[in-house]
Amino acid sequence: MGKTSRDKRDIYYRLAKENKWRARSAFKLMQIDDEFQILKGVRRAVDLCAAPGSWSQVLSKRLFEEDKEAKIVAIDLQPMAPIPGVIQLQGDITSVDTANQVIEHFSGDKSDIVICDGAPDVTGIHSLDEFMQAELILAAFNITSHVLRPGGNFLAKIFRSRNSSLLYAQMKRYFKKVYLAKPRSSRQSSCEAFVLCLDYSPPEGFVPTMGRSSLEITDASGVTAEIIDGFVTCGDLSGWDSEKSYPLDIHVSFPRGESTDEDRNRYEFKDVVQPPTDPAYKEALEMKKTGVFSNMNAELQREVRKRAASQDYINSFSSKANPFVARNRKR
């Protein structure tokens, strides 16, 4: 597979590199914002699970265009390359200390919006992946309840499943409006969507806590039958298709590839804008280069051959000891 294959298969990946976004997910936030105007008038914003930083880039671009004094805090367990104007915290979103640091950076005020594009490493076991994603959203909500002002908004990635209605009901207890948004840049074949919660209004007597589990907020009393207020597709339906492969001679600077012959000859492969700063697989790659895995495989193969030889000996002995088994095997 050549290095240009993903540019053909994923037009938004290519667009992200062309427009200096760190990841294609930047288009998802922009399309949701274009539809709901959730960043309009925002002066304080928090980006959870922020690395590599594409959503923080969008916040920086759109908030600072409207208000140069806006403040943005990005949080992630992994280190993240700096973004001008964005305060970065390398910390745990399940820690009260992290929530307190956010409020300190806002000079004691709370955020107007909290966004979270985080997701667990998928296992391929859909029920487990959906559960882990729901737990991550819960963790994001727990810290959100500490740092979000009343009337603020919350946006998080969700994996749609048969149990998603429970999550919608939980969010509906704390927000007046709950929408399910599907950006055009999110593949239609993917169960990914985004739960958008508007107008934070916690129940009377509610006390934020980081220790709340999903079992503790399953009460959906007072929630009407219409759990969500709408499923909304965001983005230009006549624009780029995230499921379609495009030839390299289509110039991405033009809508739907409407370009001249001169434009079509301008394609030039570009590397990603910001590679991972400290990827978890870095150590594994070094081990592979130094032959550690090869040595391990050789030892494993020797052990397998040794055990196979032992099993053959046992089978041979069993056949000699039991003529009936030997006759059946010949058949």
mmCIF file of C-alpha atoms in Angstrom:
data_model
loop_
_atom_site.group_PDB
_atom_site.id
_atom_site.type_symbol
_atom_site.label_atom_id
_atom_site.label_comp_id
_atom_site.label_asym_id
_atom_site.label_seq_id
_atom_site.Cartn_x
_atom_site.Cartn_y
_atom_site.Cartn_z
ATOM 1 C CA MET A 1 0.000 0.000 0.000
ATOM 2 C CA GLY A 2 1.572 3.300 -1.141
ATOM 3 C CA LYS A 3 1.856 6.410 0.951
ATOM 4 C CA THR A 4 -0.733 8.202 -1.211
ATOM 5 C CA SER A 5 -3.414 5.528 -0.799
ATOM 6 C CA ARG A 6 -5.038 7.193 2.202
ATOM 7 C CA ASP A 7 -5.137 10.517 0.339
ATOM 8 C CA LYS A 8 -7.303 8.723 -2.242
ATOM 9 C CA ARG A 9 -9.469 6.827 0.242
ATOM 10 C CA ASP A 10 -10.031 9.622 2.778
ATOM 11 C CA ILE A 11 -10.669 13.068 1.347
ATOM 12 C CA TYR A 12 -10.977 14.670 4.798
ATOM 13 C CA TYR A 13 -7.589 13.276 5.816
ATOM 14 C CA ARG A 14 -6.139 14.962 2.743
ATOM 15 C CA LEU A 15 -8.075 18.174 3.390
ATOM 16 C CA ALA A 16 -6.765 18.269 6.957
ATOM 17 C CA LYS A 17 -3.164 18.159 5.739
ATOM 18 C CA GLU A 18 -3.835 20.757 3.040
ATOM 19 C CA ASN A 19 -5.372 23.143 5.590
ATOM 20 C CA LYS A 20 -2.828 22.532 8.398
ATOM 21 C CA TRP A 21 -5.236 20.746 10.727
ATOM 22 C CA ARG A 22 -3.652 18.134 12.989
ATOM 23 C CA ALA A 23 -6.428 15.606 12.339
ATOM 24 C CA ARG A 24 -9.480 15.189 10.111
ATOM 25 C CA SER A 25 -11.683 15.469 13.221
ATOM 26 C CA ALA A 26 -11.337 19.262 12.954
ATOM 27 C CA PHE A 27 -13.997 19.183 10.231
ATOM 28 C CA LYS A 28 -16.424 17.384 12.544
ATOM 29 C CA LEU A 29 -16.341 20.196 15.108
ATOM 30 C CA MET A 30 -16.541 22.887 12.430
ATOM 31 C CA GLN A 31 -19.565 21.246 10.797
ATOM 32 C CA ILE A 32 -21.343 20.887 14.147
ATOM 33 C CA ASP A 33 -20.573 24.522 14.974
ATOM 34 C CA ASP A 34 -21.798 25.685 11.566
ATOM 35 C CA GLU A 35 -25.108 23.944 12.269
ATOM 36 C CA PHE A 36 -25.635 24.875 15.943
ATOM 37 C CA GLN A 37 -23.401 27.954 16.451
ATOM 38 C CA ILE A 38 -22.139 26.482 19.732
ATOM 39 C CA LEU A 39 -18.927 28.552 19.689
ATOM 40 C CA LYS A 40 -20.641 31.889 19.150
ATOM 41 C CA GLY A 41 -20.017 34.214 22.108
ATOM 42 C CA VAL A 42 -17.811 31.694 23.926
ATOM 43 C CA ARG A 43 -15.041 33.295 26.011
ATOM 44 C CA ARG A 44 -13.888 30.248 27.995
ATOM 45 C CA ALA A 45 -13.636 26.734 26.530
ATOM 46 C CA VAL A 46 -12.294 23.365 27.685
ATOM 47 C CA ASP A 47 -11.126 20.611 25.332
ATOM 48 C CA LEU A 48 -10.975 17.187 27.031
ATOM 49 C CA CYS A 49 -8.870 14.319 25.633
ATOM 50 C CA ALA A 50 -7.436 16.978 23.364
ATOM 51 C CA ALA A 51 -4.405 15.292 21.734
ATOM 52 C CA PRO A 52 -3.317 15.636 18.974
ATOM 53 C CA GLY A 53 -5.081 19.001 19.148
ATOM 54 C CA SER A 54 -7.291 19.449 16.080
ATOM 55 C CA TRP A 55 -10.332 20.513 18.126
ATOM 56 C CA SER A 56 -8.159 22.925 20.105
ATOM 57 C CA GLN A 57 -7.009 24.363 16.771
ATOM 58 C CA VAL A 58 -10.637 24.964 15.769
ATOM 59 C CA LEU A 59 -11.369 26.593 19.134
ATOM 60 C CA SER A 60 -8.311 28.806 18.741
ATOM 61 C CA LYS A 61 -9.264 29.893 15.236
ATOM 62 C CA ARG A 62 -12.945 30.575 15.835
ATOM 63 C CA LEU A 63 -12.829 31.994 19.360
ATOM 64 C CA PHE A 64 -9.907 34.354 18.817
ATOM 65 C CA GLU A 65 -11.493 35.711 15.627
ATOM 66 C CA GLU A 66 -14.391 36.943 17.761
ATOM 67 C CA ASP A 67 -12.633 37.729 21.059
ATOM 68 C CA LYS A 68 -8.868 38.102 21.434
ATOM 69 C CA GLU A 69 -9.251 37.710 25.218
ATOM 70 C CA ALA A 70 -10.878 34.273 25.007
ATOM 71 C CA LYS A 71 -9.298 31.477 27.052
ATOM 72 C CA ILE A 72 -8.916 27.853 25.983
ATOM 73 C CA VAL A 73 -7.718 24.965 28.175
ATOM 74 C CA ALA A 74 -6.786 21.649 26.545
ATOM 75 C CA ILE A 75 -6.389 18.524 28.712
ATOM 76 C CA ASP A 76 -4.902 15.144 27.857
ATOM 77 C CA LEU A 77 -2.966 12.362 29.570
ATOM 78 C CA GLN A 78 -0.479 12.414 26.693
ATOM 79 C CA PRO A 79 1.850 15.332 25.913
ATOM 80 C CA MET A 80 0.657 17.590 23.109
ATOM 81 C CA ALA A 81 2.588 19.936 20.839
ATOM 82 C CA PRO A 82 1.907 23.609 21.711
ATOM 83 C CA ILE A 83 -0.865 25.597 20.030
ATOM 84 C CA PRO A 84 -0.647 29.409 20.190
ATOM 85 C CA GLY A 85 -3.085 30.819 22.746
ATOM 86 C CA VAL A 86 -4.101 27.416 24.148
ATOM 87 C CA ILE A 87 -3.308 26.509 27.770
ATOM 88 C CA GLN A 88 -2.307 22.860 27.922
ATOM 89 C CA LEU A 89 -2.668 20.579 30.930
ATOM 90 C CA GLN A 90 -1.216 17.086 30.911
ATOM 91 C CA GLY A 91 -3.492 15.480 33.441
ATOM 92 C CA ASP A 92 -6.273 13.069 34.325
ATOM 93 C CA ILE A 93 -9.842 14.195 33.616
ATOM 94 C CA THR A 94 -11.053 12.012 36.510
ATOM 95 C CA SER A 95 -9.045 14.063 39.026
ATOM 96 C CA VAL A 96 -10.512 16.923 41.055
ATOM 97 C CA ASP A 97 -7.083 18.597 40.933
ATOM 98 C CA THR A 98 -7.402 18.840 37.148
ATOM 99 C CA ALA A 99 -10.816 20.503 37.479
ATOM 100 C CA ASN A 100 -9.415 22.976 40.006
ATOM 101 C CA GLN A 101 -6.525 23.837 37.675
ATOM 102 C CA VAL A 102 -9.006 24.620 34.901
ATOM 103 C CA ILE A 103 -10.944 27.028 37.121
ATOM 104 C CA GLU A 104 -7.675 28.639 38.245
ATOM 105 C CA HIS A 105 -6.734 29.318 34.620
ATOM 106 C CA PHE A 106 -10.152 30.952 34.186
ATOM 107 C CA SER A 107 -9.467 33.191 37.215
ATOM 108 C CA GLY A 108 -12.195 31.540 39.265
ATOM 109 C CA ASP A 109 -14.807 31.606 36.508
ATOM 110 C CA LYS A 110 -16.334 28.569 34.836
ATOM 111 C CA SER A 111 -16.313 27.504 31.211
ATOM 112 C CA ASP A 112 -18.929 28.373 28.598
ATOM 113 C CA ILE A 113 -18.447 25.079 26.764
ATOM 114 C CA VAL A 114 -16.729 21.720 27.284
ATOM 115 C CA ILE A 115 -15.953 19.476 24.313
ATOM 116 C CA CYS A 116 -14.575 15.932 24.217
ATOM 117 C CA ASP A 117 -13.521 13.956 21.142
ATOM 118 C CA GLY A 118 -11.861 11.184 23.151
ATOM 119 C CA ALA A 119 -12.339 7.481 22.513
ATOM 120 C CA PRO A 120 -10.834 4.306 23.985
ATOM 121 C CA ASP A 121 -8.583 2.002 21.989
ATOM 122 C CA VAL A 122 -11.169 -0.161 20.264
ATOM 123 C CA THR A 123 -11.035 -3.924 20.748
ATOM 124 C CA GLY A 124 -13.379 -4.953 17.947
ATOM 125 C CA ILE A 125 -15.813 -6.327 20.526
ATOM 126 C CA HIS A 126 -18.608 -3.845 19.856
ATOM 127 C CA SER A 127 -20.484 -4.220 23.131
ATOM 128 C CA LEU A 128 -17.263 -3.668 25.101
ATOM 129 C CA ASP A 129 -16.197 -0.698 22.962
ATOM 130 C CA GLU A 130 -19.623 0.917 23.358
ATOM 131 C CA PHE A 131 -19.522 0.419 27.130
ATOM 132 C CA MET A 132 -16.003 1.868 27.423
ATOM 133 C CA GLN A 133 -16.996 4.890 25.339
ATOM 134 C CA ALA A 134 -20.062 5.464 27.522
ATOM 135 C CA GLU A 135 -17.852 5.325 30.625
ATOM 136 C CA LEU A 136 -15.480 7.854 29.045
ATOM 137 C CA ILE A 137 -18.394 10.195 28.364
ATOM 138 C CA LEU A 138 -19.451 9.796 31.994
ATOM 139 C CA ALA A 139 -15.926 10.707 33.141
ATOM 140 C CA ALA A 140 -16.034 13.726 30.823
ATOM 141 C CA PHE A 141 -19.408 14.736 32.255
ATOM 142 C CA ASN A 142 -18.140 14.393 35.830
ATOM 143 C CA ILE A 143 -15.365 16.934 35.267
ATOM 144 C CA THR A 144 -17.750 19.037 33.165
ATOM 145 C CA SER A 145 -20.106 19.315 36.138
ATOM 146 C CA HIS A 146 -17.212 20.928 38.048
ATOM 147 C CA VAL A 147 -16.065 23.408 35.403
ATOM 148 C CA LEU A 148 -19.160 24.280 33.300
ATOM 149 C CA ARG A 149 -21.291 27.300 34.153
ATOM 150 C CA PRO A 150 -25.096 27.024 34.287
ATOM 151 C CA GLY A 151 -26.399 27.568 30.767
ATOM 152 C CA GLY A 152 -23.201 26.221 29.212
ATOM 153 C CA ASN A 153 -22.938 23.497 26.567
ATOM 154 C CA PHE A 154 -21.308 20.057 26.404
ATOM 155 C CA LEU A 155 -20.288 18.107 23.287
ATOM 156 C CA ALA A 156 -18.899 14.554 23.315
ATOM 157 C CA LYS A 157 -18.285 11.676 20.941
ATOM 158 C CA ILE A 158 -20.559 8.665 21.317
ATOM 159 C CA PHE A 159 -20.724 5.185 19.796
ATOM 160 C CA ARG A 160 -24.379 4.604 18.956
ATOM 161 C CA SER A 161 -25.771 1.346 20.293
ATOM 162 C CA ARG A 162 -29.009 -0.182 21.510
ATOM 163 C CA ASN A 163 -28.263 1.188 24.994
ATOM 164 C CA SER A 164 -27.557 4.760 23.865
ATOM 165 C CA SER A 165 -30.988 5.914 25.007
ATOM 166 C CA LEU A 166 -29.863 5.454 28.618
ATOM 167 C CA LEU A 167 -27.013 7.905 28.083
ATOM 168 C CA TYR A 168 -29.358 10.400 26.412
ATOM 169 C CA ALA A 169 -31.727 10.120 29.373
ATOM 170 C CA GLN A 170 -28.874 10.703 31.813
ATOM 171 C CA MET A 171 -27.758 13.831 29.950
ATOM 172 C CA LYS A 172 -31.349 15.057 29.673
ATOM 173 C CA ARG A 173 -31.508 15.314 33.467
ATOM 174 C CA TYR A 174 -28.739 17.930 33.428
ATOM 175 C CA PHE A 175 -29.318 19.796 30.143
ATOM 176 C CA LYS A 176 -32.472 21.316 28.700
ATOM 177 C CA LYS A 177 -31.731 20.205 25.128
ATOM 178 C CA VAL A 178 -29.958 17.054 23.930
ATOM 179 C CA TYR A 179 -29.237 16.461 20.239
ATOM 180 C CA LEU A 180 -27.484 13.685 18.378
ATOM 181 C CA ALA A 181 -25.267 15.167 15.654
ATOM 182 C CA LYS A 182 -23.694 13.319 12.730
ATOM 183 C CA PRO A 183 -21.180 15.472 10.807
ATOM 184 C CA ARG A 184 -20.732 14.917 7.087
ATOM 185 C CA SER A 185 -17.024 14.229 7.716
ATOM 186 C CA SER A 186 -17.907 11.305 10.006
ATOM 187 C CA ARG A 187 -18.202 8.134 7.952
ATOM 188 C CA GLN A 188 -21.792 6.957 7.541
ATOM 189 C CA SER A 189 -20.653 3.361 8.046
ATOM 190 C CA SER A 190 -19.301 4.281 11.486
ATOM 191 C CA CYS A 191 -21.396 4.116 14.666
ATOM 192 C CA GLU A 192 -19.687 7.359 15.714
ATOM 193 C CA ALA A 193 -21.876 10.369 16.421
ATOM 194 C CA PHE A 194 -21.802 13.304 18.835
ATOM 195 C CA VAL A 195 -24.132 14.001 21.722
ATOM 196 C CA LEU A 196 -24.688 17.756 21.994
ATOM 197 C CA CYS A 197 -26.086 18.920 25.326
ATOM 198 C CA LEU A 198 -27.300 22.521 25.498
ATOM 199 C CA ASP A 199 -28.108 24.770 28.472
ATOM 200 C CA TYR A 200 -26.609 23.104 31.546
ATOM 201 C CA SER A 201 -29.283 23.051 34.266
ATOM 202 C CA PRO A 202 -28.396 20.561 37.029
ATOM 203 C CA PRO A 203 -31.173 19.349 39.360
ATOM 204 C CA GLU A 204 -31.713 21.251 42.581
ATOM 205 C CA GLY A 205 -29.303 20.091 45.265
ATOM 206 C CA PHE A 206 -26.932 18.457 42.777
ATOM 207 C CA VAL A 207 -23.342 18.278 44.061
ATOM 208 C CA PRO A 208 -20.612 17.576 41.464
ATOM 209 C CA THR A 209 -18.384 14.619 42.243
ATOM 210 C CA MET A 210 -15.696 12.734 40.347
ATOM 211 C CA GLY A 211 -16.616 9.399 41.902
ATOM 212 C CA ARG A 212 -20.037 9.047 40.296
ATOM 213 C CA SER A 213 -20.485 5.785 38.389
ATOM 214 C CA SER A 214 -22.930 5.028 35.612
ATOM 215 C CA LEU A 215 -25.073 3.040 38.052
ATOM 216 C CA GLU A 216 -25.506 6.125 40.226
ATOM 217 C CA ILE A 217 -27.053 8.319 37.542
ATOM 218 C CA THR A 218 -29.336 5.829 35.839
ATOM 219 C CA ASP A 219 -32.414 7.465 37.349
ATOM 220 C CA ALA A 220 -34.243 9.071 34.430
ATOM 221 C CA SER A 221 -37.265 10.292 36.389
ATOM 222 C CA GLY A 222 -38.791 13.377 34.877
ATOM 223 C CA VAL A 223 -37.431 12.598 31.406
ATOM 224 C CA THR A 224 -40.116 12.532 28.714
ATOM 225 C CA ALA A 225 -40.518 9.798 26.119
ATOM 226 C CA GLU A 226 -38.705 11.968 23.559
ATOM 227 C CA ILE A 227 -35.263 11.517 25.065
ATOM 228 C CA ILE A 228 -33.370 13.524 22.452
ATOM 229 C CA ASP A 229 -34.544 16.690 20.760
ATOM 230 C CA GLY A 230 -33.431 15.622 17.313
ATOM 231 C CA PHE A 231 -30.949 13.750 15.152
ATOM 232 C CA VAL A 232 -29.156 16.290 12.981
ATOM 233 C CA THR A 233 -26.847 15.715 10.030
ATOM 234 C CA CYS A 234 -24.272 18.508 9.913
ATOM 235 C CA GLY A 235 -22.351 19.725 6.882
ATOM 236 C CA ASP A 236 -23.021 20.331 3.193
ATOM 237 C CA LEU A 237 -24.742 17.238 1.781
ATOM 238 C CA SER A 238 -23.435 18.134 -1.688
ATOM 239 C CA GLY A 239 -19.867 18.497 -0.398
ATOM 240 C CA TRP A 240 -17.090 15.965 0.005
ATOM 241 C CA ASP A 241 -18.217 12.406 0.772
ATOM 242 C CA SER A 242 -16.277 10.748 3.614
ATOM 243 C CA GLU A 243 -17.073 7.273 2.217
ATOM 244 C CA LYS A 244 -15.911 7.969 -1.334
ATOM 245 C CA SER A 245 -12.447 7.554 -2.838
ATOM 246 C CA TYR A 246 -11.233 10.516 -4.895
ATOM 247 C CA PRO A 247 -8.441 10.500 -7.494
ATOM 248 C CA LEU A 248 -5.325 12.476 -6.680
ATOM 249 C CA ASP A 249 -5.831 14.776 -9.687
ATOM 250 C CA ILE A 250 -8.839 16.382 -7.993
ATOM 251 C CA HIS A 251 -7.642 19.549 -6.328
ATOM 252 C CA VAL A 252 -9.087 19.724 -2.827
ATOM 253 C CA SER A 253 -9.076 23.530 -2.757
ATOM 254 C CA PHE A 254 -12.097 23.459 -5.050
ATOM 255 C CA PRO A 255 -15.584 22.249 -4.065
ATOM 256 C CA ARG A 256 -16.365 18.757 -5.408
ATOM 257 C CA GLY A 257 -13.216 18.757 -7.530
ATOM 258 C CA GLU A 258 -14.268 21.597 -9.860
ATOM 259 C CA SER A 259 -10.770 22.543 -11.015
ATOM 260 C CA THR A 260 -8.848 23.229 -14.209
ATOM 261 C CA ASP A 261 -6.246 20.972 -15.822
ATOM 262 C CA GLU A 262 -3.547 23.162 -14.305
ATOM 263 C CA ASP A 263 -5.007 22.696 -10.826
ATOM 264 C CA ARG A 264 -5.139 18.918 -11.281
ATOM 265 C CA ASN A 265 -1.405 18.792 -11.815
ATOM 266 C CA ARG A 266 -0.689 20.479 -8.479
ATOM 267 C CA TYR A 267 -1.036 17.406 -6.260
ATOM 268 C CA GLU A 268 1.849 17.001 -3.889
ATOM 269 C CA PHE A 269 1.986 14.484 -1.065
ATOM 270 C CA LYS A 270 2.075 16.111 2.368
ATOM 271 C CA ASP A 271 3.025 14.581 5.703
ATOM 272 C CA VAL A 272 0.692 14.882 8.678
ATOM 273 C CA VAL A 273 0.789 18.289 10.342
ATOM 274 C CA GLN A 274 1.745 17.060 13.802
ATOM 275 C CA PRO A 275 3.009 13.501 14.416
ATOM 276 C CA PRO A 276 2.428 12.044 17.918
ATOM 277 C CA THR A 277 4.858 13.609 20.412
ATOM 278 C CA ASP A 278 5.311 10.508 22.557
ATOM 279 C CA PRO A 279 3.371 7.599 21.030
ATOM 280 C CA ALA A 280 2.759 4.480 23.084
ATOM 281 C CA TYR A 281 3.994 2.326 20.200
ATOM 282 C CA LYS A 282 7.406 4.032 20.072
ATOM 283 C CA GLU A 283 9.020 1.498 22.411
ATOM 284 C CA ALA A 284 7.537 -1.396 20.431
ATOM 285 C CA LEU A 285 9.012 -0.043 17.190
ATOM 286 C CA GLU A 286 12.434 0.239 18.802
ATOM 287 C CA MET A 287 12.172 -3.349 20.015
ATOM 288 C CA LYS A 288 11.281 -4.454 16.496
ATOM 289 C CA LYS A 289 14.264 -2.623 15.002
ATOM 290 C CA THR A 290 16.697 -4.206 17.463
ATOM 291 C CA GLY A 291 15.384 -7.698 16.729
ATOM 292 C CA VAL A 292 13.824 -8.339 20.124
ATOM 293 C CA PHE A 293 10.622 -9.655 18.561
ATOM 294 C CA SER A 294 12.567 -11.860 16.125
ATOM 295 C CA ASN A 295 14.418 -13.482 19.009
ATOM 296 C CA MET A 296 11.156 -13.960 20.887
ATOM 297 C CA ASN A 297 9.551 -15.549 17.808
ATOM 298 C CA ALA A 298 12.520 -17.900 17.343
ATOM 299 C CA GLU A 299 12.303 -19.016 20.965
ATOM 300 C CA LEU A 300 8.549 -19.464 20.642
ATOM 301 C CA GLN A 301 8.950 -21.584 17.496
ATOM 302 C CA ARG A 302 11.514 -23.806 19.222
ATOM 303 C CA GLU A 303 9.143 -24.295 22.137
ATOM 304 C CA VAL A 304 6.259 -25.124 19.787
ATOM 305 C CA ARG A 305 8.375 -27.702 17.923
ATOM 306 C CA LYS A 306 9.509 -29.187 21.213
ATOM 307 C CA ARG A 307 5.940 -29.564 22.460
ATOM 308 C CA ALA A 308 4.779 -30.935 19.116
ATOM 309 C CA ALA A 309 7.510 -33.586 19.231
ATOM 310 C CA SER A 310 6.475 -34.502 22.768
ATOM 311 C CA GLN A 311 2.848 -34.810 21.694
ATOM 312 C CA ASP A 312 3.821 -37.055 18.749
ATOM 313 C CA TYR A 313 5.740 -39.291 21.144
ATOM 314 C CA ILE A 314 2.739 -39.506 23.486
ATOM 315 C CA ASN A 315 0.396 -40.325 20.595
ATOM 316 C CA SER A 316 2.778 -42.995 19.317
ATOM 317 C CA PHE A 317 3.035 -44.561 22.760
ATOM 318 C CA SER A 318 -0.760 -44.512 23.174
ATOM 319 C CA SER A 319 -1.246 -46.280 19.830
ATOM 320 C CA LYS A 320 1.183 -49.061 20.723
ATOM 321 C CA ALA A 321 -0.371 -49.515 24.142
ATOM 322 C CA ASN A 322 -3.928 -49.644 22.744
ATOM 323 C CA PRO A 323 -4.280 -51.583 19.443
ATOM 324 C CA PHE A 324 -7.966 -50.583 19.190
ATOM 325 C CA VAL A 325 -6.966 -46.860 18.991
ATOM 326 C CA ALA A 326 -4.333 -47.698 16.354
ATOM 327 C CA ARG A 327 -6.892 -49.566 14.179
ATOM 328 C CA ASN A 328 -9.359 -46.673 14.378
ATOM 329 C CA ARG A 329 -6.685 -44.177 13.367
ATOM 330 C CA LYS A 330 -5.836 -46.246 10.266
ATOM 331 C CA ARG A 331 -9.447 -46.019 9.204
#
